[in-house]
Short mmCIF file of C-alpha atoms in Angstrom, two decimals:
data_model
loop_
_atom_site.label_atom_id
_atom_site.label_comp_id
_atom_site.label_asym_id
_atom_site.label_seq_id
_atom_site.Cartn_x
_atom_site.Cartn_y
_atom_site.Cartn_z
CA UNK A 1176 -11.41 -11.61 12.17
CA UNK A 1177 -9.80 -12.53 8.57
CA UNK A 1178 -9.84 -16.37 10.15
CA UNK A 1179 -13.25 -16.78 10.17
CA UNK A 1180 -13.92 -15.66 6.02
CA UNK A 1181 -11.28 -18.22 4.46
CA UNK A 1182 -8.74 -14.89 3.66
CA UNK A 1183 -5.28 -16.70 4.77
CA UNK A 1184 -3.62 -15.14 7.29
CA UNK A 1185 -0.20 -15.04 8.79
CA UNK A 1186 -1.09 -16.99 11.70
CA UNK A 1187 -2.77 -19.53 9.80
CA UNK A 1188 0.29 -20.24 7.86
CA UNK A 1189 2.59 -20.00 11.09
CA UNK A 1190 0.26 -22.14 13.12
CA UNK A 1191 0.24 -24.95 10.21
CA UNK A 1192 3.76 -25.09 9.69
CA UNK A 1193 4.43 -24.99 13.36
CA UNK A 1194 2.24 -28.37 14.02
CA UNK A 1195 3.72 -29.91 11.40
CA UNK A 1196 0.58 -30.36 9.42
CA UNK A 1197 1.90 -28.36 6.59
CA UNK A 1198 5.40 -27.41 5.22
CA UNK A 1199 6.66 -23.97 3.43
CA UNK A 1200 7.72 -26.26 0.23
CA UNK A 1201 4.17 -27.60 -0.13
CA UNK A 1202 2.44 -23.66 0.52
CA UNK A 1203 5.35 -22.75 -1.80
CA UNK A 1204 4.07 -25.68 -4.61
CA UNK A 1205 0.90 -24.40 -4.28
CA UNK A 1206 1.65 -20.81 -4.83
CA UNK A 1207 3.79 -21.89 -8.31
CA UNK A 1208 0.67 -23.59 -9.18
CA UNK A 1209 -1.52 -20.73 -8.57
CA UNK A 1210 0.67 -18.29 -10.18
CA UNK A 1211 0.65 -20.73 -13.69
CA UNK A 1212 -3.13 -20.57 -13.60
CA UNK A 1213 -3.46 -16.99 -12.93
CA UNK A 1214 -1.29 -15.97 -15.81
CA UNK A 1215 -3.88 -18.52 -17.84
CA UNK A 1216 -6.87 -17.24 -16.69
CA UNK A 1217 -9.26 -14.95 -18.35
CA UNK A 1218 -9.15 -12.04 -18.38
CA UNK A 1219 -5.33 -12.99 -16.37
CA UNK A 1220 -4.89 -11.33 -12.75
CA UNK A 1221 -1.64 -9.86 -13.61
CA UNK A 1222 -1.00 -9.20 -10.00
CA UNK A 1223 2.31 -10.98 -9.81
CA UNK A 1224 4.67 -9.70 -12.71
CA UNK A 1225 7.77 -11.88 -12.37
CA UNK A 1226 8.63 -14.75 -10.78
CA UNK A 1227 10.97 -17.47 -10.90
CA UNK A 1228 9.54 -21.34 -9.82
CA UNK A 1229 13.81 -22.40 -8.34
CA UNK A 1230 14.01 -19.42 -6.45
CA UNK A 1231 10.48 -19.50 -4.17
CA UNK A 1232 11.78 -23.30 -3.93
CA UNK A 1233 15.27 -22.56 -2.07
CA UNK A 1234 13.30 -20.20 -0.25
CA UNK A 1235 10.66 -22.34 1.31
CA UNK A 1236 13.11 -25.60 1.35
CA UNK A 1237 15.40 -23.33 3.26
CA UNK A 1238 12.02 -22.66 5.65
CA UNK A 1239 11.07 -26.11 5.72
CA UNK A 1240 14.86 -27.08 6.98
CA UNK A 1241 14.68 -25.04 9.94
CA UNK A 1242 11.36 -26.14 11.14
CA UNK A 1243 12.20 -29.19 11.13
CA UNK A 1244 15.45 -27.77 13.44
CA UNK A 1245 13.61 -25.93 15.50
CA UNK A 1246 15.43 -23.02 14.91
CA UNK A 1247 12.81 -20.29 12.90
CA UNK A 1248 14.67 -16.80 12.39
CA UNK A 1249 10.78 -15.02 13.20
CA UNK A 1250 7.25 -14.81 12.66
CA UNK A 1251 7.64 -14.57 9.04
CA UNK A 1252 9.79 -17.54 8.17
CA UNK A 1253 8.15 -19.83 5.71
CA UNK A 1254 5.80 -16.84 5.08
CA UNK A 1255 4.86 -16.07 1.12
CA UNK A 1256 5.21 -12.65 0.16
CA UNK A 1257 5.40 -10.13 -2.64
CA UNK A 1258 7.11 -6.53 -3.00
CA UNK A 1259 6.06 -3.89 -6.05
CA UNK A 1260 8.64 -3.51 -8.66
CA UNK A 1261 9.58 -0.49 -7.40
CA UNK A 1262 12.03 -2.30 -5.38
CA UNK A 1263 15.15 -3.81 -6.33
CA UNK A 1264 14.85 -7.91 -5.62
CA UNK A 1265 17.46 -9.87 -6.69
CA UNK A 1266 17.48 -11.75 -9.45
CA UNK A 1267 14.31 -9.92 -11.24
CA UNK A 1268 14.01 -6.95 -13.42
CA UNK A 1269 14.00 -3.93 -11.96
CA UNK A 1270 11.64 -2.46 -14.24
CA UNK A 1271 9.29 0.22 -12.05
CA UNK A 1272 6.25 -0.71 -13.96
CA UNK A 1273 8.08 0.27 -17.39
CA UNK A 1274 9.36 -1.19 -20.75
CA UNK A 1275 12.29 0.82 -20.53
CA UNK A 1276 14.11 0.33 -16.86
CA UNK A 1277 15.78 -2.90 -15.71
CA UNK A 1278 17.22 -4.44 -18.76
CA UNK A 1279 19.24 -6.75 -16.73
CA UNK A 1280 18.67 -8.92 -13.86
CA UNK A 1281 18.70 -7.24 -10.54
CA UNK A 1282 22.40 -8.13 -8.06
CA UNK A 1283 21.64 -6.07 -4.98
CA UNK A 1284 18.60 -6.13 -2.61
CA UNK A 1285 16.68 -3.09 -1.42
CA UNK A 1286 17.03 -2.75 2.55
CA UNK A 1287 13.20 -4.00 3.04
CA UNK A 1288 13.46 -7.10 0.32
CA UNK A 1289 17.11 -7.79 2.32
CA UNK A 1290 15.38 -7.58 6.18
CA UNK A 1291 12.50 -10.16 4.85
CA UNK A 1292 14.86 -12.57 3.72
CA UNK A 1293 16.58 -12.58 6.92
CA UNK A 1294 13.36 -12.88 8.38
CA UNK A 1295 12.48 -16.10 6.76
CA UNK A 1296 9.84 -14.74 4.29
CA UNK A 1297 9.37 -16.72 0.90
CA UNK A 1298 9.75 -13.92 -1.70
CA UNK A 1299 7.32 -15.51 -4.22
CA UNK A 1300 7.88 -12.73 -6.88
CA UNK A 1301 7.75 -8.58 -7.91
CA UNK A 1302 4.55 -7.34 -7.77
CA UNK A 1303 2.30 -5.12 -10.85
CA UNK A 1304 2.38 -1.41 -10.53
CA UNK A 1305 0.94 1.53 -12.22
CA UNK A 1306 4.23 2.71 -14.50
CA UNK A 1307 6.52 4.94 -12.80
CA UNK A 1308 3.89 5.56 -9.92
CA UNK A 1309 2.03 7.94 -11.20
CA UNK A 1310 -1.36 7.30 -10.68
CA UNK A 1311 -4.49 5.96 -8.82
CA UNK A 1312 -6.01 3.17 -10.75
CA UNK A 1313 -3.33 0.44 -11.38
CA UNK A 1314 -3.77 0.99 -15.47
CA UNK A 1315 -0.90 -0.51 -16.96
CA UNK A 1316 -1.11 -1.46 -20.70
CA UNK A 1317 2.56 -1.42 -21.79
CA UNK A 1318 3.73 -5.18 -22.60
CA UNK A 1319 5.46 -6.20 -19.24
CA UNK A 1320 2.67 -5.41 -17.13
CA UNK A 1321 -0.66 -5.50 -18.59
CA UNK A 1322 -3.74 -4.36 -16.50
CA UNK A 1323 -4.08 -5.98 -12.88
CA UNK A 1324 -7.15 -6.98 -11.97
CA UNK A 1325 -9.66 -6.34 -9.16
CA UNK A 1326 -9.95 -9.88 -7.19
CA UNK A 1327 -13.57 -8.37 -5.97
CA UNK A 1328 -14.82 -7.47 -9.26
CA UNK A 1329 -12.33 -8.41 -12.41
CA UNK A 1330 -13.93 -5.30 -14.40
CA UNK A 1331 -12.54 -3.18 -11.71
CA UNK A 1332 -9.24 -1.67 -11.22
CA UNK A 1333 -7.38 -2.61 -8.09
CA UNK A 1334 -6.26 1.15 -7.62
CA UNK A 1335 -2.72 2.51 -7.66
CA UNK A 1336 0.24 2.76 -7.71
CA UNK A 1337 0.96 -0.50 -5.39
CA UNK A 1338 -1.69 -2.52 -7.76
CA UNK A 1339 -0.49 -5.91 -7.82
CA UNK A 1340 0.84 -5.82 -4.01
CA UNK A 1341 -2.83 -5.69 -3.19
CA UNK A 1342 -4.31 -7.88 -5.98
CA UNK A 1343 -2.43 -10.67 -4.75
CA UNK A 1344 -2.66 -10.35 -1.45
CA UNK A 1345 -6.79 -9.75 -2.04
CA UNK A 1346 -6.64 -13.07 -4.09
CA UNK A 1347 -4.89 -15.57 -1.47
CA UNK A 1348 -1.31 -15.74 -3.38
CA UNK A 1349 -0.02 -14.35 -0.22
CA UNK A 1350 -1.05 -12.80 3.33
CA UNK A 1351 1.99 -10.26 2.85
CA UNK A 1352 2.82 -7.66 0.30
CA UNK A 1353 5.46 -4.60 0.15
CA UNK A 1354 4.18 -1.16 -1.24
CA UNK A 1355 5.15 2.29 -1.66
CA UNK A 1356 2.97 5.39 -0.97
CA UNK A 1357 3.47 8.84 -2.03
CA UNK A 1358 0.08 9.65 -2.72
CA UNK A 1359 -2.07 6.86 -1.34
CA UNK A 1360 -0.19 4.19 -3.33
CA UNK A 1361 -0.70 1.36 -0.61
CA UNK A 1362 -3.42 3.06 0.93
CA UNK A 1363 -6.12 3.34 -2.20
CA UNK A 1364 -5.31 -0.45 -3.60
CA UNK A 1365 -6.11 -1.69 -0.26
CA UNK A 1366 -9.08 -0.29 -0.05
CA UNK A 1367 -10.33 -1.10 -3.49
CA UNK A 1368 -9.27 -4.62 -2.89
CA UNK A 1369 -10.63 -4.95 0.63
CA UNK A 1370 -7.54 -5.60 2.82
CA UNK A 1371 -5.38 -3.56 4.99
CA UNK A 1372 -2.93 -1.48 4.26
CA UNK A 1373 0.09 0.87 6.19
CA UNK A 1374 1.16 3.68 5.26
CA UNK A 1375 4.41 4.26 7.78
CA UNK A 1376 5.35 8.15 9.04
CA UNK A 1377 7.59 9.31 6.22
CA UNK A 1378 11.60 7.82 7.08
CA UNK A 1379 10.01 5.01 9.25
CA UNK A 1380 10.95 1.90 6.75
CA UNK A 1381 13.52 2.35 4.58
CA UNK A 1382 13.07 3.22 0.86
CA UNK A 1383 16.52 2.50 0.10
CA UNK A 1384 17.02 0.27 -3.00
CA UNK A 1385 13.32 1.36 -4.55
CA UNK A 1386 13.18 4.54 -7.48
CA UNK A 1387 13.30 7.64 -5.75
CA UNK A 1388 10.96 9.14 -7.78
CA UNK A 1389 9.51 11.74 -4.82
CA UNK A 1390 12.18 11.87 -1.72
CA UNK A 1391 9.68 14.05 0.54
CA UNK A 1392 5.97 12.13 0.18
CA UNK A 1393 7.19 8.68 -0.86
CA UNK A 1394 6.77 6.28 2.46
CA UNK A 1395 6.86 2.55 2.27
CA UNK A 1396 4.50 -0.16 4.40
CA UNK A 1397 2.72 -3.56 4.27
CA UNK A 1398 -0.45 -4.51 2.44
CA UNK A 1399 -1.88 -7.87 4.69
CA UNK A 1400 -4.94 -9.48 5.01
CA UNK A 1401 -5.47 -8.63 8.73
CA UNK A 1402 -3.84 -6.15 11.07
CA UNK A 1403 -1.79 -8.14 13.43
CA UNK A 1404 -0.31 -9.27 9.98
CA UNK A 1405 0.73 -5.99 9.47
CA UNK A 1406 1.74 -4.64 12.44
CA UNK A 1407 4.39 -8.11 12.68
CA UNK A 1408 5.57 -6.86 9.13
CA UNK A 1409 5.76 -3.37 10.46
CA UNK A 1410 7.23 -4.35 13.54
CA UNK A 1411 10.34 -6.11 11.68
CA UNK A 1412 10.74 -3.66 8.64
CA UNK A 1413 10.48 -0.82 11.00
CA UNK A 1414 13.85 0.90 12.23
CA UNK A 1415 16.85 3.29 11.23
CA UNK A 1416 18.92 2.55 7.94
CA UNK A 1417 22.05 3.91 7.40
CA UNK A 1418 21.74 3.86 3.86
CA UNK A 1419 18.03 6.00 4.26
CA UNK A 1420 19.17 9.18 5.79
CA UNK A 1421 15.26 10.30 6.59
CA UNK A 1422 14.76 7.87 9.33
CA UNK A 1423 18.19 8.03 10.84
CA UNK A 1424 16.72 9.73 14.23
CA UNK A 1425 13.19 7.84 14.53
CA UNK A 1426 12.09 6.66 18.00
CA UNK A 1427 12.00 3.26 18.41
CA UNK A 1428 8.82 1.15 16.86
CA UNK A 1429 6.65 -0.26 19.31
CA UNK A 1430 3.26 -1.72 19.56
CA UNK A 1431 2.42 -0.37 23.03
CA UNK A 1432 -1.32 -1.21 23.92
CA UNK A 1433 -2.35 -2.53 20.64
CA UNK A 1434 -4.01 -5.52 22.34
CA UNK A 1435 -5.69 -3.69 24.92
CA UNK A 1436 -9.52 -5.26 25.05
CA UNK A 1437 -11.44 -1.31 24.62
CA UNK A 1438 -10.62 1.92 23.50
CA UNK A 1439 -10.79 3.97 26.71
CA UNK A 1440 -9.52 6.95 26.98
CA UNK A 1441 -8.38 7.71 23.31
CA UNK A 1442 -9.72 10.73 21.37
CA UNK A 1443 -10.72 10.32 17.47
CA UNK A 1444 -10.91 13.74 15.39
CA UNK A 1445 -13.10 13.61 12.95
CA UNK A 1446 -13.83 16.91 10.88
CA UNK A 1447 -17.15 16.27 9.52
CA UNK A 1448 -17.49 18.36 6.81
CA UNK A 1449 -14.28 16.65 5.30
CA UNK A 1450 -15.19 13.45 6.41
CA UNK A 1451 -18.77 14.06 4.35
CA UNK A 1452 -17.05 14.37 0.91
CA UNK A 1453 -17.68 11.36 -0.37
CA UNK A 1454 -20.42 8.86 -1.71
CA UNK A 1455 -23.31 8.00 -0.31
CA UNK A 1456 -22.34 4.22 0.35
CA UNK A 1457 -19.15 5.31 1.38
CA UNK A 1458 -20.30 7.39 4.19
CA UNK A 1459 -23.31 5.13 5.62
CA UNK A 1460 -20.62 2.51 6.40
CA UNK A 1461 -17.82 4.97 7.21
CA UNK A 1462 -20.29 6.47 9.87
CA UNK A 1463 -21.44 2.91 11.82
CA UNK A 1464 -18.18 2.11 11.91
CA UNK A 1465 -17.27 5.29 14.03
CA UNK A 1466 -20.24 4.54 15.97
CA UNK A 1467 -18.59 1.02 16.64
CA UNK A 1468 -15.15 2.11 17.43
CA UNK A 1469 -17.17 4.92 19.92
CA UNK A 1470 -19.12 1.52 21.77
CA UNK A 1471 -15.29 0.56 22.34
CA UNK A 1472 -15.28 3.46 24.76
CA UNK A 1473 -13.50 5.93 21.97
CA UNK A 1474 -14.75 9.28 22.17
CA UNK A 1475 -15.59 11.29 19.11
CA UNK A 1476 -14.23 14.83 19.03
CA UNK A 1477 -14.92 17.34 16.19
CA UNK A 1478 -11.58 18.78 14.81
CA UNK A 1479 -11.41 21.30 11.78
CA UNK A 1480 -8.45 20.49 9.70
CA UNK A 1481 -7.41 24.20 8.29
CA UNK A 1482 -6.71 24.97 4.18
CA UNK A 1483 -7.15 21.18 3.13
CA UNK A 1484 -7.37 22.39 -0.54
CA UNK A 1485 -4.86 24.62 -0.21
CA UNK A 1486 -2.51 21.70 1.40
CA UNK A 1487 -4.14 18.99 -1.51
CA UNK A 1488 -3.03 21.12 -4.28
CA UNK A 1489 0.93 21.80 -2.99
CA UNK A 1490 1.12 18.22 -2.01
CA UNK A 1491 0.29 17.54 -6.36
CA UNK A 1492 3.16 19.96 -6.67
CA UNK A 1493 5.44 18.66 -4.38
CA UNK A 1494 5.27 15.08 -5.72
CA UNK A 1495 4.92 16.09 -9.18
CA UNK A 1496 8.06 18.48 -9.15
CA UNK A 1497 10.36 15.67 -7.18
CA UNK A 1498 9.22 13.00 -10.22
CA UNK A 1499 9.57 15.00 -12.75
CA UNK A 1500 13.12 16.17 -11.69
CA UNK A 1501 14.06 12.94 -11.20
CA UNK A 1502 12.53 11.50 -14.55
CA UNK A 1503 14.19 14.70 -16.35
CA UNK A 1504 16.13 12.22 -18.42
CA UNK A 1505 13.62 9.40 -18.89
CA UNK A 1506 11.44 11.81 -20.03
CA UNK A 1507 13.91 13.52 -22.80
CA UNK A 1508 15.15 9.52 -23.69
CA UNK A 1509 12.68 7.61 -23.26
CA UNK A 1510 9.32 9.39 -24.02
CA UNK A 1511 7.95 7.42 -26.79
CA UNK A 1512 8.09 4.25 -24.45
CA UNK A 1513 5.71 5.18 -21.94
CA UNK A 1514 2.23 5.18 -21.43
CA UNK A 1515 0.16 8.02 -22.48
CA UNK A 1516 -1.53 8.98 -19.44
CA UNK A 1517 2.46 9.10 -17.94
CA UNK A 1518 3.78 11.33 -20.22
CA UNK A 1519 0.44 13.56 -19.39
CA UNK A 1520 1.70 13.49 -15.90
CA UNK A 1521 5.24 14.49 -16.47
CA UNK A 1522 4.51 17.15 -19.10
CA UNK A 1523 1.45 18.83 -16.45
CA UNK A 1524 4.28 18.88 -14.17
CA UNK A 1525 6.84 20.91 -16.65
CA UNK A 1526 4.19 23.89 -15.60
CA UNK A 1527 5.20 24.20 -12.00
CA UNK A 1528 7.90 26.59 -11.63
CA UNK A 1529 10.51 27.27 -8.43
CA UNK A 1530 8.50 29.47 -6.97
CA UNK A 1531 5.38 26.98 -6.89
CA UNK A 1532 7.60 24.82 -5.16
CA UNK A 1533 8.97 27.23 -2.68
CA UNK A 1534 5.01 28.22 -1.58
CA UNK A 1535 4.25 24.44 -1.84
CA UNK A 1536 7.21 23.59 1.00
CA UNK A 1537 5.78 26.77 3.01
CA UNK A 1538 2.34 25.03 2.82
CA UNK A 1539 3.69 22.02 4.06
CA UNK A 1540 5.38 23.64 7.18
CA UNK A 1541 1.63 25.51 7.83
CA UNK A 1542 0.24 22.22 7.64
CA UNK A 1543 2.54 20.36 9.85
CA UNK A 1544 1.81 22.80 11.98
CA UNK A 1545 -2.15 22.46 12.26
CA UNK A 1546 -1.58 19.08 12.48
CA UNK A 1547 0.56 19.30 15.84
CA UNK A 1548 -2.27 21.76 17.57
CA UNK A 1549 -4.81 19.09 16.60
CA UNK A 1550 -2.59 16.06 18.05
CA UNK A 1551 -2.66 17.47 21.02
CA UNK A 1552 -5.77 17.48 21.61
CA UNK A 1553 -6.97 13.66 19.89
CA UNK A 1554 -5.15 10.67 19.25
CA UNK A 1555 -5.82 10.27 16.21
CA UNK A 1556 -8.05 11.25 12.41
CA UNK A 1557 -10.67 9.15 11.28
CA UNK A 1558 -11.69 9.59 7.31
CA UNK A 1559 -12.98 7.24 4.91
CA UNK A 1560 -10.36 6.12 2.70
CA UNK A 1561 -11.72 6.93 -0.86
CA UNK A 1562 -14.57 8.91 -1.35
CA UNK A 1563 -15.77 6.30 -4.16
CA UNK A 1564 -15.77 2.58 -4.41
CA UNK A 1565 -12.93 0.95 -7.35
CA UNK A 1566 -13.86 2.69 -10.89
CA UNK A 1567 -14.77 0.23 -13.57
CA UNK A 1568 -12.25 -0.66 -16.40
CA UNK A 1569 -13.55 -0.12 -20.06
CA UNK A 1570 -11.77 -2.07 -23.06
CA UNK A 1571 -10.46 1.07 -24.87
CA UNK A 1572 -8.07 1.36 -21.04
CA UNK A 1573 -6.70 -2.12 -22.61
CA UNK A 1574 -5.01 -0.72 -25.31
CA UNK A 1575 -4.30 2.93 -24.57
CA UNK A 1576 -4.72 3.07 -20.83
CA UNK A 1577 -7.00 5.68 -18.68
CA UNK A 1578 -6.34 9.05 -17.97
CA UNK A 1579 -8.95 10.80 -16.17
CA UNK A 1580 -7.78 13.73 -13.48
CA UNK A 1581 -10.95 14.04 -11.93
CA UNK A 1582 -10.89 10.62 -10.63
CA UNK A 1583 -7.04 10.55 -9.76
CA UNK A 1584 -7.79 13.86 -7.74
CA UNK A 1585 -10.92 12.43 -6.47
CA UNK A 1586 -9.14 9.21 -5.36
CA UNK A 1587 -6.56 10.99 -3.80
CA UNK A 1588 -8.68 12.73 -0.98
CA UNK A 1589 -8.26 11.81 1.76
CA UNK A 1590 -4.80 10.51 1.59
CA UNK A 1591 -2.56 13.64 0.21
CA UNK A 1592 -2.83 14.41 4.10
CA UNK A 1593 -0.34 11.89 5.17
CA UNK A 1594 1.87 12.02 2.53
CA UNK A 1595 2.60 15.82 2.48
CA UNK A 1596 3.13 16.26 6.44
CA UNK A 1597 4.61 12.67 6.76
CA UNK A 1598 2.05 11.24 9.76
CA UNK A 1599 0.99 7.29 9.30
CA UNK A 1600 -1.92 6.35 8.14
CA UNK A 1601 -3.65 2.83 8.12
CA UNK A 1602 -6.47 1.83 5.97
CA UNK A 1603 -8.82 -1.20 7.12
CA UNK A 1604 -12.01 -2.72 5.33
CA UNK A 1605 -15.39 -2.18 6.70
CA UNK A 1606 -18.05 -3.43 4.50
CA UNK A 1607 -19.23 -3.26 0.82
CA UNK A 1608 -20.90 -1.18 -1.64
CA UNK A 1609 -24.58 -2.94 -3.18
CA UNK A 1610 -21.96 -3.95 -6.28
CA UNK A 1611 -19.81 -5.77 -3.74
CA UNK A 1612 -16.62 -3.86 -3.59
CA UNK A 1613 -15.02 -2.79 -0.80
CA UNK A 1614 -14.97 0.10 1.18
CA UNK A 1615 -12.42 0.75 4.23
CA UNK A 1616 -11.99 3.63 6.61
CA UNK A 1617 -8.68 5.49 7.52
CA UNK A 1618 -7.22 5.97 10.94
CA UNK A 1619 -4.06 9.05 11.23
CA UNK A 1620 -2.08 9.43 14.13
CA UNK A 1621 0.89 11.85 14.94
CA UNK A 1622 4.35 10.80 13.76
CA UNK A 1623 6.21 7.60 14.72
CA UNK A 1624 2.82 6.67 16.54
CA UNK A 1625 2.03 3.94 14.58
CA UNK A 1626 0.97 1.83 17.56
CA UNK A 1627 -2.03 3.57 17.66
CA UNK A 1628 -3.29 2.99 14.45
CA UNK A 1629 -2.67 -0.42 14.87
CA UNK A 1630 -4.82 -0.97 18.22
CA UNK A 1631 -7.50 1.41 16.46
CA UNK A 1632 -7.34 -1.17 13.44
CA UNK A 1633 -7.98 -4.12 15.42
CA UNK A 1634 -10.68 -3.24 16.73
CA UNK A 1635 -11.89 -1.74 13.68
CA UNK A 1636 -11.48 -5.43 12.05
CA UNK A 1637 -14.10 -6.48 14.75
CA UNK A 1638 -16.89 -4.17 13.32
CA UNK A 1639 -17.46 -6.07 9.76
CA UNK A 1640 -19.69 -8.79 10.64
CA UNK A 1641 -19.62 -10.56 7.51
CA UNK A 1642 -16.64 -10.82 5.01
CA UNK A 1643 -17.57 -11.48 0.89
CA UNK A 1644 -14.92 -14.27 -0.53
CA UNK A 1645 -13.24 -12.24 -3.38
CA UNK A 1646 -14.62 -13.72 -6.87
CA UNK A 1647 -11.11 -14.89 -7.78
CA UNK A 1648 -9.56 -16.42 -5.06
CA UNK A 1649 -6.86 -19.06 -4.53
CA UNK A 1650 -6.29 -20.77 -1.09
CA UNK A 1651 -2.93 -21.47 -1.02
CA UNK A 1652 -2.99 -23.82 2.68
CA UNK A 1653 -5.66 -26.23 0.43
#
């Protein structure tokens, strides 16, 4: 329970406002407050990238009004939170974690930063990201962005691409953030920053008004500091879009059971000699903790989960080729303006050709096909999230930024999975390495079964007995 380690929740927010004890204008004073002294701090968190003091006040005065009426539009009015500057969010720069995008103010919403206003939410500001989205440690060094750091450790990297989503949430600015994930982009920075994070089936929440740098792996979700905070984010960002033709025909989002007090009757695949490949540290606590869910009444069934490497290395060329036909231009233009490690990216993936593309998308229908045998026999995939704990940051990434494949691919396990065959996948915290840092397990269900995940997660949330404050933290309800 988040509650009970000083990480500010949802409900703690909603219950203070609701009694009156505290107002969105004074959380909202706080935040501005915080969000001076982190860009002042040393080294700076650089989780929130803009901002803009007037409009988080109209926001939370608008909040503030209708508590005082009565009249709330949900469970996320008066509520701080972030989205990655991936999205479009009026009035900022839509800049995508570049130098060279959004050289004027931003006049239209995306769908998800539209549906949280209406909700209520206090937009405090766009979040860091890795530039363009195109990688797993959150290493940013151009001049807009600057490296985000890890709230747990600020010599680590928060992980990528959602960085500054989780950073902030990690360090108390707010219990809600808005990522993308194509290739564990909400998933891995939640982990390394030890708080949850949902990765939707693909077409689930719209993606309409953020880059479309990959149409087929890209899915967007919440980064929270406890599950019920997510699945209430979920649960109102969730539905069809007629501007996001992917998710036109979902089935309705639901959270059927997800308060149910055990875990009777459902089925957990695990493939073991997957689930192995990772470090030591990493597996010990991944393993109690599927010993916990199994004292929930769970039972543990061994699935084997067919040409993983074969699926890893088409999903690379799948996202790859998408970006770097969509970047085609940026790349010609604008090539001297990015970050080294991005311009690796885009010229590794001037190597694929049609035809790897072709096999790729055959791979993926193979895949989606495994996948369907398997769900029909368990309820859901248990993995650890990332094999490793969050990699260190050295000065020289400062200047010129990191590139290092082995890690990316490394990082990048056990979440390619979701985002090539489109199933959800939710990532909770479970405990900590001897350094301190976090390490979280992953739960995958079938498509559109995000429930599931969610009443996993919960109880999942139950099995860390103790929860380490982050080292920089700011309690925004003080």
């Amino acid at each position: 329970n988040p509650m009970r380690e000083g990480l500010v929740t949802n409900f703690q927010i909603l219950l203070s406002c609701r009694s009156g004890k505290l107002t969105p204008t004074q959380v909202a004073k706080n935040i501005i407050a915080m969000l001076e002294d982190c860009d002042k701090s040393t080294p700076p968190l650089r989780a929130i990238v803009q901002w803009d003091q007037e409009q988080i006040m109209l926001m939370a005065e608008a909040s503030t009004t209708r508590y005082r009426n009565k009249c709330t539009l949900s469970c996320l009015d008066g509520i701080p939170v972030c989205l990655k500057e991936e999205f479009k969010v009026v009035p900022y720069h839509h800049r995508v974690g570049t130098v060279y995008l959004g050289t004027q103010p931003e006049t239209e919403d995306a769908t998800v930063a539209k549906k949280l206003r209406e909700a209520g939410a206090v937009i405090i500001g766009v979040s860091n990201m890795h530039e363009l989205g195109t990688g797993t440690t959150g290493c940013n060094p151009n001049r807009y962005h600057k490296i985000p750091r890890n709230p747990y450790n600020p010599n680590h990297f928060t992980g990528g691409s959602s960085s500054g989503s989780a950073a902030a949430v990690a360090a108390g600015l707010c219990p809600v953030a808005i990522g993308t994930d194509g290739g564990g982009s909400v998933r891995i920075p939640a982990s390394f920053c030890g708080v949850v994070g949902l990765k939707g089936t693909f077409g689930r929440i719209s993606c309409h008004g953020s880059l479309p740098l990959s149409y087929s792996t890209v899915s967007v979700g919440p980064i929270c500091t406890s599950v019920a905070d997510a699945a209430i984010v979920y649960s109102i960002l969730a539905e069809p879009d007629l501007l996001y033709p992917y998710g036109l025909k979902q089935p309705k989002a639901t959270l059927s059971d997800m308060c149910s007090p055990d875990l009777k009757g459902l089925k957990l695949g695990v493939d073991w000699t997957f689930f192995k490949a990772c470090d030591a540290e990493v597996l010990s606590a991944c393993e109690k903790a599927v010993k916990h869910l199994q004292s929930l009444g769970a039972s543990v069934v061994e699935v084997s989960l067919p040409e993983m490497e074969e699926a890893r290395v088409a999903h690379v060329i799948c996202i790859l080729s998408e970006m770097r036909d969509f970047l085609q231009p940026d790349f010609n233009k604008h090539f001297h303006e990015m970050n080294l490690e991005t311009r690796a990216s885009l010229a590794l993936a001037c190597q694929f050709t049609a035809l790897d593309y072709i096999k790729a998308n055959r791979q993926r229908t193979r895949s989606m096909r495994f996948l369907q045998e398997i769900f029909s026999t368990v309820n859901c995939i248990l993995t650890p999230a990332v094999p490793c704990t969050a990699p260190r940051i050295y000065e020289s990434d400062l200047l010129t930024g990191s590139s290092d494949m082995t890690s990316t691919v490394r990082c990048m396990r056990f979440m390619q999975l979701g985002n090539f065959t489109g199933i959800p996948g939710l990532v909770v915290p479970i405990g900590y390495s001897t350094a301190g840092l976090p390490i979280s397990l992953q739960v995958m269900a079938k498509w559109w079964d995000e429930a599931v995940l969610l009443r996993i997660g919960l109880k999942l949330e139950q099995f860390r007995d103790q929860t380490k404050k982050p080292s920089i933290y700011y309690d925004i309800l003080a």
